[in-house]
């Protein structure tokens, strides 16, 4: 469930920002930064819960999407993928803050 939330969080944040429009730049920036830090926090929780001694996919989610066609939603993460998620989650807030000027 955590990977699905992590995937949906930026989409939710972008939807909130689109609904606000261009009313107030400081509010828009703050909300964007809140969603970026929420993603970072979720990745840190994943990092803390990750079993590095296992070489298999972890935090797997598998749901039948279209059973008649044998299509399913399947996500999981390995060590390298988690490292890339952590890197992205660190770089995004830094990039957002750097673009404010």
Tab-separated table of C-alpha atoms in Angstrom:
chain	number	residue	atom	x	y	z
A	1	UNK	CA	0.000	0.000	0.000
A	2	UNK	CA	2.905	2.348	0.709
A	3	UNK	CA	4.232	2.245	-2.858
A	4	UNK	CA	0.804	3.074	-4.236
A	5	UNK	CA	0.522	6.018	-1.844
A	6	UNK	CA	4.013	7.130	-2.822
A	7	UNK	CA	3.021	6.977	-6.487
A	8	UNK	CA	-0.260	8.838	-5.955
A	9	UNK	CA	1.083	11.559	-3.631
A	10	UNK	CA	2.637	13.771	-6.358
A	11	UNK	CA	-0.504	13.411	-8.473
A	12	UNK	CA	-2.660	14.485	-5.529
A	13	UNK	CA	-0.316	17.397	-4.819
A	14	UNK	CA	-0.406	18.537	-8.426
A	15	UNK	CA	-4.218	18.320	-8.438
A	16	UNK	CA	-4.413	20.453	-5.293
A	17	UNK	CA	-2.088	23.018	-6.845
A	18	UNK	CA	-4.112	23.081	-10.071
A	19	UNK	CA	-7.293	23.714	-8.096
A	20	UNK	CA	-5.666	26.636	-6.270
A	21	UNK	CA	-4.575	28.282	-9.480
A	22	UNK	CA	-2.145	31.199	-9.472
A	23	UNK	CA	-3.640	33.031	-6.501
A	24	UNK	CA	-0.664	33.223	-4.180
A	25	UNK	CA	2.861	32.127	-5.000
A	26	UNK	CA	3.965	31.644	-1.359
A	27	UNK	CA	0.960	29.415	-0.616
A	28	UNK	CA	1.482	27.432	-3.814
A	29	UNK	CA	5.168	26.975	-3.048
A	30	UNK	CA	4.455	25.924	0.529
A	31	UNK	CA	1.864	23.345	-0.517
A	32	UNK	CA	4.209	21.930	-3.162
A	33	UNK	CA	6.986	21.695	-0.595
A	34	UNK	CA	4.664	19.987	1.899
A	35	UNK	CA	3.826	17.289	-0.644
A	36	UNK	CA	7.516	16.899	-1.548
A	37	UNK	CA	8.450	16.450	2.118
A	38	UNK	CA	5.552	14.019	2.597
A	39	UNK	CA	7.026	11.904	-0.191
A	40	UNK	CA	10.465	12.144	1.416
A	41	UNK	CA	9.022	11.064	4.754
A	42	UNK	CA	7.299	8.074	3.163
A	43	UNK	CA	10.518	7.032	1.397
A	44	UNK	CA	12.389	7.285	4.710
A	45	UNK	CA	9.793	4.999	6.318
A	46	UNK	CA	10.301	2.530	3.454
A	47	UNK	CA	14.080	2.800	3.884
A	48	UNK	CA	13.809	2.081	7.607
A	49	UNK	CA	11.530	-0.924	7.048
A	50	UNK	CA	13.552	-2.372	4.158
A	51	UNK	CA	15.299	-5.716	4.759
A	52	UNK	CA	18.661	-5.310	3.023
A	53	UNK	CA	19.585	-8.969	3.558
A	54	UNK	CA	16.848	-10.079	1.171
A	55	UNK	CA	17.417	-9.972	-2.567
A	56	UNK	CA	13.746	-10.175	-3.466
A	57	UNK	CA	11.162	-7.509	-4.151
A	58	UNK	CA	9.731	-5.998	-1.010
A	59	UNK	CA	6.569	-4.032	-0.217
A	60	UNK	CA	4.914	-5.879	-3.088
A	61	UNK	CA	1.351	-5.064	-4.044
A	62	UNK	CA	-0.568	-7.226	-6.473
A	63	UNK	CA	-4.160	-6.608	-7.450
A	64	UNK	CA	-6.205	-8.096	-10.261
A	65	UNK	CA	-7.170	-5.236	-12.548
A	66	UNK	CA	-8.815	-6.912	-15.544
A	67	UNK	CA	-9.028	-10.602	-14.612
A	68	UNK	CA	-10.571	-11.635	-17.942
A	69	UNK	CA	-7.419	-10.458	-19.737
A	70	UNK	CA	-5.088	-11.500	-16.913
A	71	UNK	CA	-4.018	-7.869	-16.343
A	72	UNK	CA	-2.909	-6.940	-12.857
A	73	UNK	CA	-1.430	-4.043	-10.935
A	74	UNK	CA	1.884	-5.223	-9.519
A	75	UNK	CA	4.505	-3.045	-7.831
A	76	UNK	CA	7.442	-3.844	-5.609
A	77	UNK	CA	10.839	-2.443	-4.853
A	78	UNK	CA	14.359	-3.801	-4.576
A	79	UNK	CA	17.441	-2.203	-3.055
A	80	UNK	CA	18.545	-0.224	-6.093
A	81	UNK	CA	15.009	1.017	-6.744
A	82	UNK	CA	14.737	2.175	-3.141
A	83	UNK	CA	18.030	4.018	-3.460
A	84	UNK	CA	16.759	5.792	-6.589
A	85	UNK	CA	13.521	6.695	-4.797
A	86	UNK	CA	15.518	8.135	-1.913
A	87	UNK	CA	17.685	10.151	-4.290
A	88	UNK	CA	14.633	11.543	-6.079
A	89	UNK	CA	12.862	12.329	-2.820
A	90	UNK	CA	15.903	14.303	-1.636
A	91	UNK	CA	16.527	16.150	-4.919
A	92	UNK	CA	12.928	17.274	-5.549
A	93	UNK	CA	12.561	19.545	-2.473
A	94	UNK	CA	16.044	20.953	-3.069
A	95	UNK	CA	15.189	21.694	-6.699
A	96	UNK	CA	11.895	23.287	-5.687
A	97	UNK	CA	13.598	25.526	-3.128
A	98	UNK	CA	16.334	26.476	-5.598
A	99	UNK	CA	13.799	27.565	-8.210
A	100	UNK	CA	12.059	30.055	-5.954
A	101	UNK	CA	14.298	32.969	-6.959
